[in-house]
Amino acid sequence: MKLQRKNMLRASALGALVVSGALVLTACGSDDNTKTADGSAKPSAAAAGDIKCDDAKGKLLASGSSAQKNAVELWIKNYMAACSGVEVNYKSSSSGEGIVAFNQGTVGFAGSDSALKPEQVEESKKICTGGQGINLPMVGGPVALGFNVAGVEKLNLDAATVANIFNDKIKKWDDEAIKKLNPGVALPPTAIQAFHRSDDSGTTENVTKYLKATAPDAWPHEAAKKWAAPGGQAASGSAGVAAQVKQVDGAIGYFELSFASAQGIKTVDLNTGAAAPVKASGENASKAIAAAKIAGTGSDLALKLDYTTKAEGAYPLVLVTYEVVCDKGNKAETLPTVKSFLNYAASDAGQKILLENGYAPIPAEINTKVREAINSLG
């Protein structure tokens, strides 16, 4: 299929889009931000009519991305309620572990916050008989920089300052670089406690891609799933990092916005060079994703994000979650369920759930391609 046409994603389409990133939207860690106080899943807006069970049956296993945890239970609840006799299990670990499981053939699909690398595609050909692994973007979203500094309610940072904080160069909250970006804010001399992921993580890769693209002098490390900067403290999964930020005075860390929203963690506004610092929100992330281009070919829909955008109101620290599946060579016993579940993930009802939970939609023209790719899986 020709994907070069209109590769620039339109922000207007983002607002209206309703893509669903189904099961793939699960996250690492133990926090469950999709549950009510009594432990049950929050009610969703999805209607049973949007779920087509087709020939789905049995048990479907998947694993991976920690960025998706706060949406997956809603999808699973709705899907399993509509499709009796079908069980969907998603192991929330990390993007790296999910891809390993996929290439070992132990899961029907994997969730990843970054597209497959060429060597991973080659490895997938051993599992995808006659085919290979492809990337299907299901949902975008902002990666929040959550902070906990006593007495500070609002905080502006730019990319270079963020890089120097996580690179262990800025050690106190009243550092001149931070004060310059926050005139009139009483910043305490509290020591900065920077938290990063301990596990290989697509979220980490997106954060380091952002820092490498926007502050290369301050961030000399390569973008990667594994954290490379010195100093700081590590925690497992987005849930683990968020828990540390919530508990520790002077803390800052990165995780998907839904973790911050659910736990009442304050988030940094990014000074991007636009007229005003930009808040982390689904809408503002959508404006940044609008600058993305399709990098994949055929049914592979990997995207190239523009982390350097200075568009007004565009929050550039974003990620896109992919469902990693075999284009051909899927297991016969799980293929109908994979297609049925992912079609629900890419439905209007499924996308509405994402919009209601702080995620950013994929543009409509890409979502159309996603649906076509799901239906062509073999």
Short mmCIF file of C-alpha atoms in Angstrom, two decimals:
data_model
loop_
_atom_site.label_atom_id
_atom_site.label_comp_id
_atom_site.label_asym_id
_atom_site.label_seq_id
_atom_site.Cartn_x
_atom_site.Cartn_y
_atom_site.Cartn_z
CA MET A 1 0.00 0.00 0.00
CA LYS A 2 1.24 3.46 -0.69
CA LEU A 3 1.99 5.16 2.58
CA GLN A 4 3.90 8.13 1.28
CA ARG A 5 0.74 10.07 0.51
CA LYS A 6 -0.18 12.49 3.23
CA ASN A 7 2.35 11.20 5.68
CA MET A 8 2.07 14.35 7.75
CA LEU A 9 -0.56 13.66 10.37
CA ARG A 10 -3.25 16.21 10.79
CA ALA A 11 -3.97 17.59 14.23
CA SER A 12 -7.59 18.13 13.34
CA ALA A 13 -7.97 14.45 12.62
CA LEU A 14 -6.43 13.60 15.93
CA GLY A 15 -9.14 15.31 17.89
CA ALA A 16 -11.85 13.38 16.13
CA LEU A 17 -10.09 10.09 15.79
CA VAL A 18 -11.25 7.14 17.69
CA VAL A 19 -8.65 4.42 17.47
CA SER A 20 -8.43 1.81 20.13
CA GLY A 21 -5.19 0.36 21.29
CA ALA A 22 -6.57 -2.72 22.80
CA LEU A 23 -4.93 -5.24 24.93
CA VAL A 24 -1.72 -3.75 23.97
CA LEU A 25 -2.40 -0.88 26.26
CA THR A 26 -1.10 -2.34 29.47
CA ALA A 27 1.67 -1.19 31.74
CA CYS A 28 4.45 -2.41 33.93
CA GLY A 29 4.05 -2.46 37.63
CA SER A 30 1.32 -3.06 40.12
CA ASP A 31 -0.57 0.23 40.03
CA ASP A 32 -4.04 -0.10 38.54
CA ASN A 33 -5.41 3.31 37.69
CA THR A 34 -8.44 1.96 35.85
CA LYS A 35 -10.14 0.65 39.00
CA THR A 36 -12.59 2.22 41.38
CA ALA A 37 -12.14 2.25 45.15
CA ASP A 38 -13.78 -1.17 45.50
CA GLY A 39 -11.34 -2.71 43.02
CA SER A 40 -13.73 -3.09 40.12
CA ALA A 41 -12.99 -1.65 36.69
CA LYS A 42 -14.42 1.77 35.99
CA PRO A 43 -17.39 1.71 33.63
CA SER A 44 -16.55 2.45 30.00
CA ALA A 45 -18.35 4.08 27.14
CA ALA A 46 -17.96 1.09 24.81
CA ALA A 47 -21.07 -0.59 23.48
CA ALA A 48 -21.30 -4.32 22.91
CA GLY A 49 -22.31 -3.59 19.33
CA ASP A 50 -18.78 -2.37 18.60
CA ILE A 51 -17.27 -5.73 19.52
CA LYS A 52 -17.38 -8.43 16.86
CA CYS A 53 -16.34 -11.75 18.39
CA ASP A 54 -16.33 -13.56 15.02
CA ASP A 55 -14.53 -16.89 15.55
CA ALA A 56 -12.64 -15.81 18.66
CA LYS A 57 -12.23 -18.54 21.23
CA GLY A 58 -9.97 -19.87 23.94
CA LYS A 59 -7.12 -18.04 25.60
CA LEU A 60 -5.02 -15.24 24.11
CA LEU A 61 -1.72 -14.32 25.77
CA ALA A 62 0.10 -11.05 25.18
CA SER A 63 2.72 -9.03 27.03
CA GLY A 64 4.91 -5.96 26.88
CA SER A 65 4.68 -2.21 27.19
CA SER A 66 4.22 -0.61 30.57
CA ALA A 67 2.71 2.49 28.99
CA GLN A 68 -0.57 0.75 28.33
CA LYS A 69 -1.65 -0.67 31.67
CA ASN A 70 -4.16 2.03 32.49
CA ALA A 71 -6.36 1.29 29.48
CA VAL A 72 -6.05 -2.46 29.03
CA GLU A 73 -8.40 -3.60 31.78
CA LEU A 74 -11.24 -1.59 30.30
CA TRP A 75 -10.75 -3.21 26.92
CA ILE A 76 -10.46 -6.67 28.44
CA LYS A 77 -13.55 -6.19 30.57
CA ASN A 78 -15.68 -5.04 27.64
CA TYR A 79 -14.33 -7.60 25.21
CA MET A 80 -14.65 -10.60 27.50
CA ALA A 81 -18.15 -9.53 28.53
CA ALA A 82 -19.19 -9.51 24.88
CA CYS A 83 -17.29 -12.65 23.84
CA SER A 84 -18.10 -15.49 26.20
CA GLY A 85 -15.60 -18.31 26.30
CA VAL A 86 -12.70 -16.03 25.36
CA GLU A 87 -9.96 -15.15 27.84
CA VAL A 88 -7.45 -12.38 27.19
CA ASN A 89 -4.40 -12.13 29.44
CA TYR A 90 -1.83 -9.37 29.14
CA LYS A 91 1.36 -9.57 31.19
CA SER A 92 2.50 -6.06 31.98
CA SER A 93 6.29 -6.09 31.92
CA SER A 94 8.17 -3.85 29.50
CA SER A 95 8.46 -3.28 25.78
CA GLY A 96 11.75 -5.16 25.69
CA GLU A 97 10.36 -8.21 27.47
CA GLY A 98 7.25 -8.15 25.29
CA ILE A 99 9.29 -8.25 22.08
CA VAL A 100 11.42 -11.08 23.46
CA ALA A 101 8.27 -13.06 24.27
CA PHE A 102 6.86 -12.35 20.81
CA ASN A 103 10.01 -13.52 19.07
CA GLN A 104 10.00 -16.66 21.21
CA GLY A 105 6.47 -17.42 20.05
CA THR A 106 4.93 -17.45 23.52
CA VAL A 107 2.42 -14.61 22.94
CA GLY A 108 -0.10 -13.77 20.23
CA PHE A 109 1.14 -10.21 20.07
CA ALA A 110 3.30 -7.81 22.04
CA GLY A 111 2.91 -4.22 23.16
CA SER A 112 5.84 -1.90 22.53
CA ASP A 113 6.45 1.82 22.94
CA SER A 114 8.99 1.73 20.12
CA ALA A 115 8.99 0.06 16.72
CA LEU A 116 10.84 -3.17 16.04
CA LYS A 117 14.49 -2.76 15.14
CA PRO A 118 15.75 -4.42 11.91
CA GLU A 119 17.42 -7.26 13.80
CA GLN A 120 14.20 -7.90 15.73
CA VAL A 121 12.24 -8.05 12.47
CA GLU A 122 14.72 -10.62 11.15
CA GLU A 123 14.36 -12.67 14.32
CA SER A 124 10.57 -12.55 14.05
CA LYS A 125 10.69 -14.38 10.70
CA LYS A 126 11.49 -17.58 12.62
CA ILE A 127 8.11 -17.30 14.39
CA CYS A 128 6.04 -15.67 11.64
CA THR A 129 6.18 -18.49 9.09
CA GLY A 130 6.25 -16.90 5.65
CA GLY A 131 5.93 -13.43 7.16
CA GLN A 132 7.46 -11.10 9.74
CA GLY A 133 6.62 -8.90 12.71
CA ILE A 134 4.97 -5.57 11.93
CA ASN A 135 4.19 -2.48 14.01
CA LEU A 136 0.59 -1.29 14.32
CA PRO A 137 0.26 2.07 16.12
CA MET A 138 -2.72 1.93 18.44
CA VAL A 139 -2.51 4.99 20.63
CA GLY A 140 -0.32 7.94 21.42
CA GLY A 141 0.15 9.77 24.65
CA PRO A 142 2.23 12.24 26.60
CA VAL A 143 5.08 11.10 28.80
CA ALA A 144 4.76 13.28 31.88
CA LEU A 145 7.64 14.55 33.97
CA GLY A 146 6.11 14.19 37.41
CA PHE A 147 7.60 16.12 40.32
CA ASN A 148 7.15 16.35 44.08
CA VAL A 149 8.74 19.45 45.58
CA ALA A 150 7.20 20.75 48.79
CA GLY A 151 5.70 24.20 48.27
CA VAL A 152 6.01 24.13 44.47
CA GLU A 153 2.75 23.74 42.59
CA LYS A 154 3.84 24.74 39.10
CA LEU A 155 7.15 24.07 37.36
CA ASN A 156 8.49 24.98 33.92
CA LEU A 157 11.54 23.23 32.45
CA ASP A 158 13.21 23.13 29.05
CA ALA A 159 14.90 20.14 27.42
CA ALA A 160 18.45 21.12 28.36
CA THR A 161 17.52 21.57 32.01
CA VAL A 162 15.67 18.25 32.07
CA ALA A 163 18.74 16.60 30.54
CA ASN A 164 21.06 18.13 33.13
CA ILE A 165 18.75 17.04 35.96
CA PHE A 166 18.67 13.41 34.80
CA ASN A 167 22.35 13.55 33.86
CA ASP A 168 23.19 14.43 37.48
CA LYS A 169 24.52 17.88 36.58
CA ILE A 170 21.80 19.91 38.34
CA LYS A 171 21.47 18.72 41.93
CA LYS A 172 19.31 21.28 43.80
CA TRP A 173 15.84 22.60 43.05
CA ASP A 174 16.98 26.19 43.56
CA ASP A 175 19.64 25.88 40.84
CA GLU A 176 19.96 29.05 38.77
CA ALA A 177 18.96 27.24 35.57
CA ILE A 178 15.64 26.20 37.14
CA LYS A 179 15.07 29.60 38.76
CA LYS A 180 15.55 31.33 35.41
CA LEU A 181 12.71 29.29 33.93
CA ASN A 182 10.43 29.90 36.91
CA PRO A 183 10.51 33.60 37.81
CA GLY A 184 8.58 34.41 40.97
CA VAL A 185 8.48 30.79 42.15
CA ALA A 186 9.98 30.13 45.59
CA LEU A 187 12.21 27.15 44.83
CA PRO A 188 13.67 25.38 47.89
CA PRO A 189 17.28 24.18 48.19
CA THR A 190 15.98 20.61 48.37
CA ALA A 191 18.19 17.96 46.78
CA ILE A 192 16.83 16.62 43.49
CA GLN A 193 15.93 12.92 43.58
CA ALA A 194 15.71 11.81 39.93
CA PHE A 195 14.03 8.47 39.24
CA HIS A 196 14.32 6.43 36.05
CA ARG A 197 13.24 2.98 34.90
CA SER A 198 15.30 -0.03 35.99
CA ASP A 199 13.92 -2.27 33.23
CA ASP A 200 14.38 -1.96 29.48
CA SER A 201 11.57 0.34 28.50
CA GLY A 202 10.06 1.92 25.41
CA THR A 203 9.11 4.86 27.63
CA THR A 204 12.78 5.34 28.47
CA GLU A 205 13.65 5.13 24.78
CA ASN A 206 11.14 7.84 23.91
CA VAL A 207 12.38 10.10 26.72
CA THR A 208 15.99 9.69 25.63
CA LYS A 209 15.06 10.23 21.97
CA TYR A 210 13.44 13.50 23.02
CA LEU A 211 16.50 14.58 25.01
CA LYS A 212 18.91 13.54 22.27
CA ALA A 213 16.93 15.43 19.62
CA THR A 214 16.29 18.60 21.60
CA ALA A 215 19.34 18.94 23.88
CA PRO A 216 22.22 16.98 22.29
CA ASP A 217 24.92 19.01 24.07
CA ALA A 218 23.39 18.29 27.48
CA TRP A 219 22.48 14.67 26.66
CA PRO A 220 25.52 12.84 25.23
CA HIS A 221 23.97 9.37 25.63
CA GLU A 222 22.37 7.39 22.82
CA ALA A 223 18.63 6.93 22.84
CA ALA A 224 17.88 3.43 24.11
CA LYS A 225 15.47 1.31 26.14
CA LYS A 226 18.12 0.87 28.84
CA TRP A 227 18.89 3.90 31.00
CA ALA A 228 22.49 5.05 30.44
CA ALA A 229 22.93 8.28 32.41
CA PRO A 230 24.86 8.34 35.69
CA GLY A 231 23.27 9.02 39.05
CA GLY A 232 19.63 8.97 39.91
CA GLN A 233 17.62 6.09 41.32
CA ALA A 234 15.90 3.24 39.52
CA ALA A 235 12.43 1.77 39.92
CA SER A 236 10.61 -0.97 38.07
CA GLY A 237 7.92 0.01 35.60
CA SER A 238 6.02 3.24 35.21
CA ALA A 239 4.07 2.32 38.33
CA GLY A 240 7.28 1.99 40.35
CA VAL A 241 8.69 5.32 39.20
CA ALA A 242 5.39 7.09 39.88
CA ALA A 243 5.19 5.56 43.36
CA GLN A 244 8.65 6.87 44.23
CA VAL A 245 7.88 10.36 42.96
CA LYS A 246 4.65 10.36 44.95
CA GLN A 247 6.47 9.45 48.18
CA VAL A 248 9.78 11.33 48.00
CA ASP A 249 10.16 15.07 48.55
CA GLY A 250 12.42 16.52 45.87
CA ALA A 251 11.61 13.76 43.39
CA ILE A 252 11.18 13.92 39.64
CA GLY A 253 10.55 11.04 37.24
CA TYR A 254 8.94 10.13 33.92
CA PHE A 255 5.84 8.03 33.26
CA GLU A 256 2.66 8.11 31.25
CA LEU A 257 0.28 10.93 32.12
CA SER A 258 -2.41 8.58 33.40
CA PHE A 259 -0.16 7.58 36.31
CA ALA A 260 0.23 11.22 37.30
CA SER A 261 -3.49 11.94 36.94
CA ALA A 262 -4.57 8.93 38.96
CA GLN A 263 -2.19 9.67 41.84
CA GLY A 264 -2.43 13.45 41.90
CA ILE A 265 1.22 13.95 40.90
CA LYS A 266 2.08 17.41 39.57
CA THR A 267 3.64 17.52 36.10
CA VAL A 268 6.19 19.77 34.42
CA ASP A 269 5.21 22.22 31.68
CA LEU A 270 7.77 22.08 28.87
CA ASN A 271 9.35 25.22 27.47
CA THR A 272 9.64 24.23 23.81
CA GLY A 273 10.34 27.63 22.28
CA ALA A 274 6.64 28.24 21.66
CA ALA A 275 4.98 31.36 23.04
CA ALA A 276 4.18 29.65 26.34
CA PRO A 277 5.28 26.47 28.18
CA VAL A 278 3.14 23.48 27.22
CA LYS A 279 1.24 21.25 29.62
CA ALA A 280 1.24 17.47 29.37
CA SER A 281 -2.21 16.51 28.08
CA GLY A 282 -3.72 14.20 25.52
CA GLU A 283 -4.81 17.11 23.38
CA ASN A 284 -1.36 18.73 23.43
CA ALA A 285 0.32 15.40 22.70
CA SER A 286 -1.96 15.02 19.68
CA LYS A 287 -0.68 18.32 18.30
CA ALA A 288 2.87 16.99 18.52
CA ILE A 289 2.00 13.62 17.00
CA ALA A 290 0.56 15.58 14.07
CA ALA A 291 4.16 16.19 12.96
CA ALA A 292 4.92 12.45 12.71
CA LYS A 293 5.62 10.65 9.45
CA ILE A 294 5.12 7.02 8.45
CA ALA A 295 8.50 5.29 8.40
CA GLY A 296 7.32 1.74 7.76
CA THR A 297 6.43 0.14 4.43
CA GLY A 298 3.63 -2.15 3.40
CA SER A 299 1.49 -3.14 6.36
CA ASP A 300 4.17 -2.00 8.80
CA LEU A 301 3.02 1.37 10.16
CA ALA A 302 5.96 2.46 12.29
CA LEU A 303 6.01 6.23 12.80
CA LYS A 304 8.83 8.74 13.03
CA LEU A 305 8.01 11.35 15.67
CA ASP A 306 9.24 14.95 15.59
CA TYR A 307 10.42 15.67 19.12
CA THR A 308 11.68 19.11 18.14
CA THR A 309 8.35 20.63 17.14
CA LYS A 310 7.75 24.16 18.40
CA ALA A 311 4.13 24.30 17.30
CA GLU A 312 1.95 26.30 19.68
CA GLY A 313 0.39 24.04 22.30
CA ALA A 314 2.26 20.93 21.08
CA TYR A 315 3.68 18.76 23.88
CA PRO A 316 6.65 17.02 22.23
CA LEU A 317 7.56 14.41 24.86
CA VAL A 318 5.24 11.75 23.48
CA LEU A 319 5.20 8.07 22.69
CA VAL A 320 3.17 5.89 20.36
CA THR A 321 2.25 2.39 21.44
CA TYR A 322 2.45 -0.36 18.85
CA GLU A 323 0.86 -3.75 18.68
CA VAL A 324 3.54 -6.07 17.32
CA VAL A 325 2.00 -8.93 15.31
CA CYS A 326 2.91 -11.32 12.51
CA ASP A 327 1.63 -10.11 9.16
CA LYS A 328 1.60 -13.76 8.05
CA GLY A 329 2.25 -17.01 9.87
CA ASN A 330 0.13 -16.42 12.97
CA LYS A 331 -0.92 -19.47 14.96
CA ALA A 332 -4.22 -20.81 13.66
CA GLU A 333 -5.65 -21.29 17.14
CA THR A 334 -5.14 -17.66 18.20
CA LEU A 335 -5.41 -15.71 14.93
CA PRO A 336 -9.21 -15.21 15.07
CA THR A 337 -8.98 -13.83 18.60
CA VAL A 338 -6.03 -11.58 17.76
CA LYS A 339 -7.95 -10.07 14.84
CA SER A 340 -11.20 -9.75 16.77
CA PHE A 341 -9.57 -8.15 19.79
CA LEU A 342 -7.40 -5.74 17.82
CA ASN A 343 -10.35 -4.72 15.67
CA TYR A 344 -12.12 -3.75 18.87
CA ALA A 345 -8.96 -1.89 19.86
CA ALA A 346 -9.15 0.07 16.62
CA SER A 347 -12.88 0.75 16.89
CA ASP A 348 -14.51 4.07 17.65
CA ALA A 349 -15.71 2.84 21.04
CA GLY A 350 -12.28 1.62 22.02
CA GLN A 351 -10.66 4.88 21.07
CA LYS A 352 -13.19 6.83 23.07
CA ILE A 353 -12.01 4.94 26.15
CA LEU A 354 -8.47 6.11 25.44
CA LEU A 355 -9.53 9.71 25.03
CA GLU A 356 -11.32 9.53 28.37
CA ASN A 357 -8.16 8.29 30.11
CA GLY A 358 -5.52 10.84 29.13
CA TYR A 359 -4.17 9.23 25.98
CA ALA A 360 -3.81 10.81 22.54
CA PRO A 361 -5.43 9.34 19.42
CA ILE A 362 -3.67 8.23 16.27
CA PRO A 363 -4.68 10.28 13.20
CA ALA A 364 -7.65 8.98 11.24
CA GLU A 365 -5.74 8.21 8.04
CA ILE A 366 -3.33 6.00 10.00
CA ASN A 367 -6.14 4.32 11.90
CA THR A 368 -7.71 3.37 8.59
CA LYS A 369 -4.44 1.68 7.62
CA VAL A 370 -4.33 -0.07 11.01
CA ARG A 371 -7.77 -1.57 10.46
CA GLU A 372 -6.79 -2.72 6.97
CA ALA A 373 -3.63 -4.33 8.33
CA ILE A 374 -5.54 -6.16 11.10
CA ASN A 375 -8.04 -7.56 8.63
CA SER A 376 -5.22 -8.76 6.37
CA LEU A 377 -3.41 -10.73 9.07
CA GLY A 378 -2.91 -14.33 8.13
#
